[in-house]
Coordinates of C-alpha atoms and ligand atoms in Angstrom, one line a residue:
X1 CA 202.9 -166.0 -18.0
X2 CA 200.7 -163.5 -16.2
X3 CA 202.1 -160.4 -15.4
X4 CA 200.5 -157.2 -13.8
X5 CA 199.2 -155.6 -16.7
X6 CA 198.6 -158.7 -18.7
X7 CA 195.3 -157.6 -19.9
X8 CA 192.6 -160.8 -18.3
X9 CA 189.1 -161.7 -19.2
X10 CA 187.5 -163.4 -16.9
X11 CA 184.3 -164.9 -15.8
X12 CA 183.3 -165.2 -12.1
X13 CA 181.0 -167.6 -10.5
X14 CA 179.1 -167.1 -7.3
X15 CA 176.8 -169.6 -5.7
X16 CA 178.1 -169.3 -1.6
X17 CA 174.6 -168.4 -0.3
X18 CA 171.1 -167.5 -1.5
X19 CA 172.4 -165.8 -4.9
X20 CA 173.1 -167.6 -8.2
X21 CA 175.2 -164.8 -9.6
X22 CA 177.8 -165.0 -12.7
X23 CA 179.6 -162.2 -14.3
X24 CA 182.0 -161.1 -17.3
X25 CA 184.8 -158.6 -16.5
X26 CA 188.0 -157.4 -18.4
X27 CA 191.2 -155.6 -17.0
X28 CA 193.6 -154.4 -19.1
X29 CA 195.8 -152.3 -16.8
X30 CA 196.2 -149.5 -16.7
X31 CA 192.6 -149.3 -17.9
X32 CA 189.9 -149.2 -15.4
X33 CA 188.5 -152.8 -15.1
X34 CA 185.0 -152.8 -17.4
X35 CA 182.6 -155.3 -15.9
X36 CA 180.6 -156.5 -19.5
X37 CA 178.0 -158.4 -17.0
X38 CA 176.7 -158.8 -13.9
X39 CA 174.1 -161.1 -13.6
X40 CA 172.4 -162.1 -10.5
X41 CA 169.4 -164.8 -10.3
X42 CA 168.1 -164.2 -5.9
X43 CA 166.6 -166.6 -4.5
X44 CA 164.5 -164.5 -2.2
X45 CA 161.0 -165.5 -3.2
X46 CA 162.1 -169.7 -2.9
X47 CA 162.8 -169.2 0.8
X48 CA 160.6 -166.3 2.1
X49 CA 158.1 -169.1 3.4
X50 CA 160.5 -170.7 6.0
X51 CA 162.1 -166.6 7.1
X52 CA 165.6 -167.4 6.3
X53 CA 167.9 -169.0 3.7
X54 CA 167.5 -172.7 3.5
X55 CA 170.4 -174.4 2.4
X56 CA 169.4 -177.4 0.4
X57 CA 166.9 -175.4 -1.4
X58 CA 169.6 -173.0 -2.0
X59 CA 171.7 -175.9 -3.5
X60 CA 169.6 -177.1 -5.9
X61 CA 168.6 -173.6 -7.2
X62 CA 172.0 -172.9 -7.5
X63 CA 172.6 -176.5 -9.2
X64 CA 169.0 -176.0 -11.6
X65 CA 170.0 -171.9 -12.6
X66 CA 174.2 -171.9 -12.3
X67 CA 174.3 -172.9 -16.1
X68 CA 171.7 -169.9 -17.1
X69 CA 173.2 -167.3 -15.5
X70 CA 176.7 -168.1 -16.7
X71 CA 175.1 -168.3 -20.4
X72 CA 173.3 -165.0 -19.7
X73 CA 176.9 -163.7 -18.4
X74 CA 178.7 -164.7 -21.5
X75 CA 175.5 -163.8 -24.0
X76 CA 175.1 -160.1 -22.5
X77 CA 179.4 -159.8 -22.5
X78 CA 179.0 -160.5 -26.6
X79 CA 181.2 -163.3 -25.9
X80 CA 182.2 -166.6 -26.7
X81 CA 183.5 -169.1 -23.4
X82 CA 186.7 -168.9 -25.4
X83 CA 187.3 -165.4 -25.4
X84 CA 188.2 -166.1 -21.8
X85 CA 191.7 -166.0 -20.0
X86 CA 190.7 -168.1 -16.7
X87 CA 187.6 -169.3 -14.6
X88 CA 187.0 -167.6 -11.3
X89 CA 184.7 -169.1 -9.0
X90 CA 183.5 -168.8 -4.8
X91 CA 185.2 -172.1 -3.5
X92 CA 184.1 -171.2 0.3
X93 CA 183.0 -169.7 2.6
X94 CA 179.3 -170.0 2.6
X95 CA 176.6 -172.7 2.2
X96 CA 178.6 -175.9 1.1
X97 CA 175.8 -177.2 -1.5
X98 CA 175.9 -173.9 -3.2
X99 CA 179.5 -173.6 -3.1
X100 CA 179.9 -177.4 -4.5
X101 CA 177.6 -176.2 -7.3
X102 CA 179.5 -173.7 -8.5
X103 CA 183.2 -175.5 -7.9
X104 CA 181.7 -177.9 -9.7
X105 CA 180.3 -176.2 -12.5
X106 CA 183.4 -174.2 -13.3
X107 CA 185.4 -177.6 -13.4
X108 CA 183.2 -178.6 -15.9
X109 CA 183.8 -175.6 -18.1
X110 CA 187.4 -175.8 -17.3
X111 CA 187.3 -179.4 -18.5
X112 CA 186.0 -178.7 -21.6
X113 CA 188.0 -176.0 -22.1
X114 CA 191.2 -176.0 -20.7
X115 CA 191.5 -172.7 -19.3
X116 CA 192.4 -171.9 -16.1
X117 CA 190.8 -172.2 -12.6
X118 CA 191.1 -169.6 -9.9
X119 CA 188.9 -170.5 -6.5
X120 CA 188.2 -167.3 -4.9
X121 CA 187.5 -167.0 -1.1
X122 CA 184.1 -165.3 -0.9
X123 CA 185.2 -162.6 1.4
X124 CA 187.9 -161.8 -0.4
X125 CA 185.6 -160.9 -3.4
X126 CA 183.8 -158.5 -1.3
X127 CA 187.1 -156.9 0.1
X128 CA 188.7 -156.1 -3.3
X129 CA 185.6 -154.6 -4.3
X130 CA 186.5 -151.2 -3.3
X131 CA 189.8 -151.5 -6.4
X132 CA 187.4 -152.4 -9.3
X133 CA 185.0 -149.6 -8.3
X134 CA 187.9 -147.2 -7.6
X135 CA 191.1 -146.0 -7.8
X136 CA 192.6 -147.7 -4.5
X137 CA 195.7 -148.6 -3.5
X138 CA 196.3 -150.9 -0.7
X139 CA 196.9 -150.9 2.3
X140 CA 193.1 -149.8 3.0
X141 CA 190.6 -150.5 5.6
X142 CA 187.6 -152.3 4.6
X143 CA 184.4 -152.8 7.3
X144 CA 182.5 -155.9 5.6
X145 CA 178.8 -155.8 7.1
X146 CA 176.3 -158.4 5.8
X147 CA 173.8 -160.6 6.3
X148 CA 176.7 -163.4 6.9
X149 CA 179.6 -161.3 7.8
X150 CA 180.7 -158.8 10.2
X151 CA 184.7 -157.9 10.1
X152 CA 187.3 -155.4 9.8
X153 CA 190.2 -155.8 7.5
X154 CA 193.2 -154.4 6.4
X155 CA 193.9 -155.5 2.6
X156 CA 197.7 -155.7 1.7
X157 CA 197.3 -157.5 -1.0
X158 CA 194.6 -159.7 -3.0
X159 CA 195.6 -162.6 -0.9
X160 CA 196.8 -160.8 2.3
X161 CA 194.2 -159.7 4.9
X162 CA 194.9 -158.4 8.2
X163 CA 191.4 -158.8 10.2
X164 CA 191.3 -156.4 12.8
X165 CA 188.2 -158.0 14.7
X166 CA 184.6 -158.7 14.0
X167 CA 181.4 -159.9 15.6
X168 CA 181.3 -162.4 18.1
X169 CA 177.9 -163.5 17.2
X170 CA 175.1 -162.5 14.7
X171 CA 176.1 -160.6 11.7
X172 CA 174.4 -157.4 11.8
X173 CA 172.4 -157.7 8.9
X174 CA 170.7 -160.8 10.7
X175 CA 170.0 -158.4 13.4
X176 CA 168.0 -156.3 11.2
X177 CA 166.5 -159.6 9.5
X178 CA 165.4 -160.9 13.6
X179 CA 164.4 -157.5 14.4
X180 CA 162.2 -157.2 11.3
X181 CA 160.9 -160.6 12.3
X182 CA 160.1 -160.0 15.8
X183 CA 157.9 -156.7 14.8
X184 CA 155.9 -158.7 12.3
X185 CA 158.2 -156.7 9.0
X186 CA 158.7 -158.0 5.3
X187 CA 162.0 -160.0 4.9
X188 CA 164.9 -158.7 4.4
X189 CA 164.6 -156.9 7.5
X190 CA 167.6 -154.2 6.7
X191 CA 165.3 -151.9 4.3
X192 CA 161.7 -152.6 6.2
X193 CA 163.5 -151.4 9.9
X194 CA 165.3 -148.2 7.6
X195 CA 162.0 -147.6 6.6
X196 CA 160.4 -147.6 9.8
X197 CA 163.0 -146.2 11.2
X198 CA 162.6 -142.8 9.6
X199 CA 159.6 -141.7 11.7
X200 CA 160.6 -143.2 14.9
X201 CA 162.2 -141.4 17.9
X202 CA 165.9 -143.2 18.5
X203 CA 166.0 -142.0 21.7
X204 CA 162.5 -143.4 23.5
X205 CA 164.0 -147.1 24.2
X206 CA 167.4 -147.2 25.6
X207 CA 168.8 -150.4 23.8
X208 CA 172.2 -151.7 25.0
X209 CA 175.7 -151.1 23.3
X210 CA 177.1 -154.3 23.7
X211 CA 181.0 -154.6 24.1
X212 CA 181.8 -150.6 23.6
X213 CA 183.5 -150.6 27.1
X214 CA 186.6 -153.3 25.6
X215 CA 189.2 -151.6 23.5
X216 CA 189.3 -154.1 20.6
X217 CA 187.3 -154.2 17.4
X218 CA 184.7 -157.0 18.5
X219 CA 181.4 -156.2 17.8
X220 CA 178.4 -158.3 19.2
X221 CA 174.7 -158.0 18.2
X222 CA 172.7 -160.8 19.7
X223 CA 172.3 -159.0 23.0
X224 CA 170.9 -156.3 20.9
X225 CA 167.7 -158.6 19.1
X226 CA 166.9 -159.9 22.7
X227 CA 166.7 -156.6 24.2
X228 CA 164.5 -155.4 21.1
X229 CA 162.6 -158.6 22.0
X230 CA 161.9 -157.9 25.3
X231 CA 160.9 -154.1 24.5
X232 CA 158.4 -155.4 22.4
X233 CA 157.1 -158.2 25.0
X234 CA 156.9 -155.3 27.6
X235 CA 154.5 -153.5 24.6
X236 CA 152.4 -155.9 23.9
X237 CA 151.6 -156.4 27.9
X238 CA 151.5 -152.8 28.3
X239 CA 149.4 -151.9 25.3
X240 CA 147.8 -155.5 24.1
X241 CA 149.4 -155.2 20.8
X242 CA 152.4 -153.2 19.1
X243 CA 151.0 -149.5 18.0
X244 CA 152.6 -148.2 14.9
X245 CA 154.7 -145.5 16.9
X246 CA 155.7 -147.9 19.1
X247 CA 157.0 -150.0 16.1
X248 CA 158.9 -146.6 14.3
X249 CA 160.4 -146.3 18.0
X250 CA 162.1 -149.6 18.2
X251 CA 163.1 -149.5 15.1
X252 CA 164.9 -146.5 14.7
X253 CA 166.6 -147.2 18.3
X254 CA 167.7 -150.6 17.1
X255 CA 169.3 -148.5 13.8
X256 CA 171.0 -146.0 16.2
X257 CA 172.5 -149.0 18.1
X258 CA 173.9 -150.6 14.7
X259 CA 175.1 -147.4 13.7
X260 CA 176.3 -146.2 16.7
X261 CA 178.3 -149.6 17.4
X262 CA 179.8 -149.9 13.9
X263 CA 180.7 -146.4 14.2
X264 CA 182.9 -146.3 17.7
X265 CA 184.5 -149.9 16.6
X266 CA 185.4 -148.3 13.0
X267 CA 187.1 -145.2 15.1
X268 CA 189.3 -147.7 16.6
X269 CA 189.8 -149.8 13.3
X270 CA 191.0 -146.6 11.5
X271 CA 193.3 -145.9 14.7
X272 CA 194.7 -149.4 14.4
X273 CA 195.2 -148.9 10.6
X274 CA 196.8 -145.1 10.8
X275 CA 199.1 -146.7 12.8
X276 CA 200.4 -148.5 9.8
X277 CA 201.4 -144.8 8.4
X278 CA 199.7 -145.4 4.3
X279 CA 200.3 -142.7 2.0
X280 CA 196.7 -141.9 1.3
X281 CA 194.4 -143.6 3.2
X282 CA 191.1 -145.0 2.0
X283 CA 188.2 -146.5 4.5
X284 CA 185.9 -148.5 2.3
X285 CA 183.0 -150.9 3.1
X286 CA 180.8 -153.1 1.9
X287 CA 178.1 -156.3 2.1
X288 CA 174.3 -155.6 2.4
X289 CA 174.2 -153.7 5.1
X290 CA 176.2 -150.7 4.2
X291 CA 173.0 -149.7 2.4
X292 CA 171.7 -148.4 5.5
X293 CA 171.5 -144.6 4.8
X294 CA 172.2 -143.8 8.9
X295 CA 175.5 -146.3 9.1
X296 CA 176.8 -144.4 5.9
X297 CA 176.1 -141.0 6.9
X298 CA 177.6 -141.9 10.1
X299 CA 180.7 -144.1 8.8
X300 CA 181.3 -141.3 6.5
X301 CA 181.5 -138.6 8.8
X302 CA 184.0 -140.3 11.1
X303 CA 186.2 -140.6 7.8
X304 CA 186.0 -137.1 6.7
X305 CA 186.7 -136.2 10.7
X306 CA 190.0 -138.9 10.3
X307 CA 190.9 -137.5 7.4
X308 CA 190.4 -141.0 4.9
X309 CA 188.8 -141.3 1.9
X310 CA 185.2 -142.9 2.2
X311 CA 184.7 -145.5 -0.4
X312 CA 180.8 -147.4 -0.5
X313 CA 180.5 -149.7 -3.5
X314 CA 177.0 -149.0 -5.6
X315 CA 174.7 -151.8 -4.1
X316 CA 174.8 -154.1 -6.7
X317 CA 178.4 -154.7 -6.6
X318 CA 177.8 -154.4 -2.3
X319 CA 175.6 -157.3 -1.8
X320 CA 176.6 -160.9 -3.9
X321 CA 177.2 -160.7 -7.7
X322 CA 179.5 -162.7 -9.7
X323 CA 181.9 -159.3 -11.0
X324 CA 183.5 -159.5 -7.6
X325 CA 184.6 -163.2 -8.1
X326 CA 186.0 -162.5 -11.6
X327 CA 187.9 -159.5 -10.1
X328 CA 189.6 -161.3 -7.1
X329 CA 190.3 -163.9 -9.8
X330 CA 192.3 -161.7 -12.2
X331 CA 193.9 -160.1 -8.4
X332 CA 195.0 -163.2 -8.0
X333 CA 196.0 -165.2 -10.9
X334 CA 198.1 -161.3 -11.2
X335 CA 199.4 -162.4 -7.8
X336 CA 201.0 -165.8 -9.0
X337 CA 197.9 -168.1 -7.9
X338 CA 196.5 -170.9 -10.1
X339 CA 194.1 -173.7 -8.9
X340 CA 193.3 -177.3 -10.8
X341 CA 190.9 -180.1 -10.6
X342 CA 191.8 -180.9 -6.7
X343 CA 190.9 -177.8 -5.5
X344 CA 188.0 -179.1 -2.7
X345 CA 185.3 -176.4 -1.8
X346 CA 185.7 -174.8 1.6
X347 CA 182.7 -174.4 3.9
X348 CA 185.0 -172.6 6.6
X349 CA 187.8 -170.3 5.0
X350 CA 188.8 -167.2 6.7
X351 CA 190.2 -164.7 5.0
X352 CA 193.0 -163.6 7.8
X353 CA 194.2 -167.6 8.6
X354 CA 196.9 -166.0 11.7
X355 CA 193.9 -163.8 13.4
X356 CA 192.5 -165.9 16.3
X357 CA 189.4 -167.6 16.2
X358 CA 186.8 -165.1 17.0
X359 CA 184.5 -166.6 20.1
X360 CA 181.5 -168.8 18.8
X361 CA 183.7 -170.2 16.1
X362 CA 183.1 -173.9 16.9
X363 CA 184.8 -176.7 17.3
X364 CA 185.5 -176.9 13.7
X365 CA 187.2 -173.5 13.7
X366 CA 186.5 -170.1 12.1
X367 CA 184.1 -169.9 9.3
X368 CA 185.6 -166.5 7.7
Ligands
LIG1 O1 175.5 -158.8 1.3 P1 174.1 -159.3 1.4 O2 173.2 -159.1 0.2 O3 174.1 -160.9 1.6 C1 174.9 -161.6 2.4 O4 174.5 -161.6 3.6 O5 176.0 -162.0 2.0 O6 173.4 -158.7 2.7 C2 172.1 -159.0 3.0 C3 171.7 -158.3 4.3 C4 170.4 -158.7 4.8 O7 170.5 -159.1 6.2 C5 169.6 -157.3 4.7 O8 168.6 -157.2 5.7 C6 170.7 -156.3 4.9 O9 171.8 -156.9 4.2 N1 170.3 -155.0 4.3 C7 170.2 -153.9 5.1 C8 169.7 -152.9 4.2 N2 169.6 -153.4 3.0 C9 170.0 -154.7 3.1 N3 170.4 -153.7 6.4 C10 170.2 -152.4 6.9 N4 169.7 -151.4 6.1 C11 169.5 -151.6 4.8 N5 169.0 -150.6 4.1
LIG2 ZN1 178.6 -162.0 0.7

């Protein structure tokens, strides 16, 4: 019987997209929870060639290098696979092949075994994040901003999200990614445009701010790559090639744009959340993007003007990693949840299953 200071070990498993990640935490409440490893294998360099993250190559590295980076995991933790209370592991959503690799990897240990399975939905990893960092209770707002994910949430619980909206389109990490691309940047796109950014003038090319004029959370970015794409089409008539400056320009107006659109949604997030009345209210967020120095400066001062607690992860528990998983999976398995051998990996799993589909969703439904 689990209860919620049952002190867990736990090893989580994370294979949902481009990294092969697997990690060793313990929680012993009320100790902070102590991540003992946190290893992540990227697959950057296998798919730089084709400029984005192709999924069967993707599978198969996860399949060849799930096993090493779980035995890293366990070997840098000091620990034996039986010193373990349970299994946690991404079961969706993300890149099915990867996600099969995993699922199926961490049946195999729980086979052999016998201890416990706990599927994780990837999102949720990324939205507890802010309670292994930190001190936070929930309710709390989290802004999830990745190369795969754009969404606002309320956490209640660690199986009880409340999303408050999200994009309608790209993610706005793969508008930094297309927006790299287009100017001829190095991939990933976030840190080459920040860099760029830093010397260009934000003001010179009015880019649009799609969606600001509705009163809900949605956020869309597409609108915002094309218009960089025809600034730069425009440049290259103009000028017969893209000058540096001209490069620095569009850059740093793209960054504004993010910035400035995550911003004004979040001011209407944390209205929405306020509403709810919670004793000390915390605004946290996460995913790749949040390592953009402008969006934090900015997200951060619209806190401190609401009067919430800012929370940012350190990056390497912001982008992928395995502690994440293990942490949602001693959240949950604290919240009465258990998984077995028929648990079936998820390619679409959203976290909030009552919030409508968000437009672009597909026939098939929401993806997260
Ligand atoms: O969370 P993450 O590692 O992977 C998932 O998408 O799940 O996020 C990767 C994304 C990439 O699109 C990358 O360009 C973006 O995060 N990113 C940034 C920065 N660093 C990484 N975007 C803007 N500014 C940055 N400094
Ligand atoms: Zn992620």
């Amino acid at each position: 019987m689990i209860t919620p200071d049952t002190a867990l070990t736990i090893l989580g498993i994370e294979s949902s997209c481009d990294d092969t990640a697997a990690a060793v935490i313990r929680h012993a409440p009320p100790a902070r929870p102590e991540i003992l490893s946190n290893v992540v294998l990227g697959q950057c360099e296998l798919h730089a060639a084709f400029g984005g993250v192709v999924p069967e190559l993707a599978a198969r590295a996860h399949a060849e290098k799930l096993d090493l980076a779980v035995e890293a995991a366990l070997a840098q933790a000091g620990l034996p696979l039986h010193a373990l209370d349970a299994i946690a592991f991404t079961a969706g959503p993300g890149l099915i092949g990867g996600v099969l690799s995993g699922v199926m990897l961490a049946k195999g240990l729980a086979a052999a075994t016998g201890l416990p399975l706990i599927g994780v939905n990837h999102l949720a990893g990324h939205a507890l994040t802010p309670r292994l960092t930190d001190d936070v209770a929930f309710p709390y707002l989290m802004l999830l901003v990745s190369g795969g994910h754009c969404q606002f949430l309320i956490a209640r619980g660690a199986d009880d999200f409340t999303r408050l909206g999200g994009t309608i389109d790209d993610a706005p990490g793969e508008a930094f990614d297309k927006t790299a691309k287009l100017l001829g940047l190095s991939q990933p796109g976030g840190p080459a445009v920040q860099a760029e950014a830093q010397t260009g003038d934000a003001d010179r090319f009015p880019l649009p701010r799609p969606l600001l004029d509705r009163p809900d959370c949605n956020l869309s970015f597409s609108g915002l790559k094309t218009a960089v794409l025809r600034c730069r089409d425009q440049l290259v008539a103009e000028h017969g090639g893209l000058r540096a400056r001209d490069r620095a320009d569009l850059c740093a107006a793209f960054q504004r744009a993010v910035a400035e659109l995550l911003s004004a949604k979040s001011r209407r997030a944390i209205d929405a959340y306020l509403a709810l009345d919670p004793p000390a209210p915390v605004f946290a967020v996460a995913g790749g993007v949040a390592a953009n120095a402008e969006l934090r400066a900015s997200l951060q001062a619209l806190a401190q003007e609401k009067g919430l607690r800012f929370l940012a992860p350190p990056l390497s528990l912001c982008t992928d990693n395995g502690a994440m998983i293990a942490f949602a999976g001693a959240e949950l398995l604290r919240a009465g949840h258990r998984d077995d051998m028929r648990l079936a990996a998820r390619p679409r799993w959203p976290l909030d299953s009552t919030a409508a589909p968000m437009l672009g969703s597909g026939k098939k439904g929401a993806k997260a």
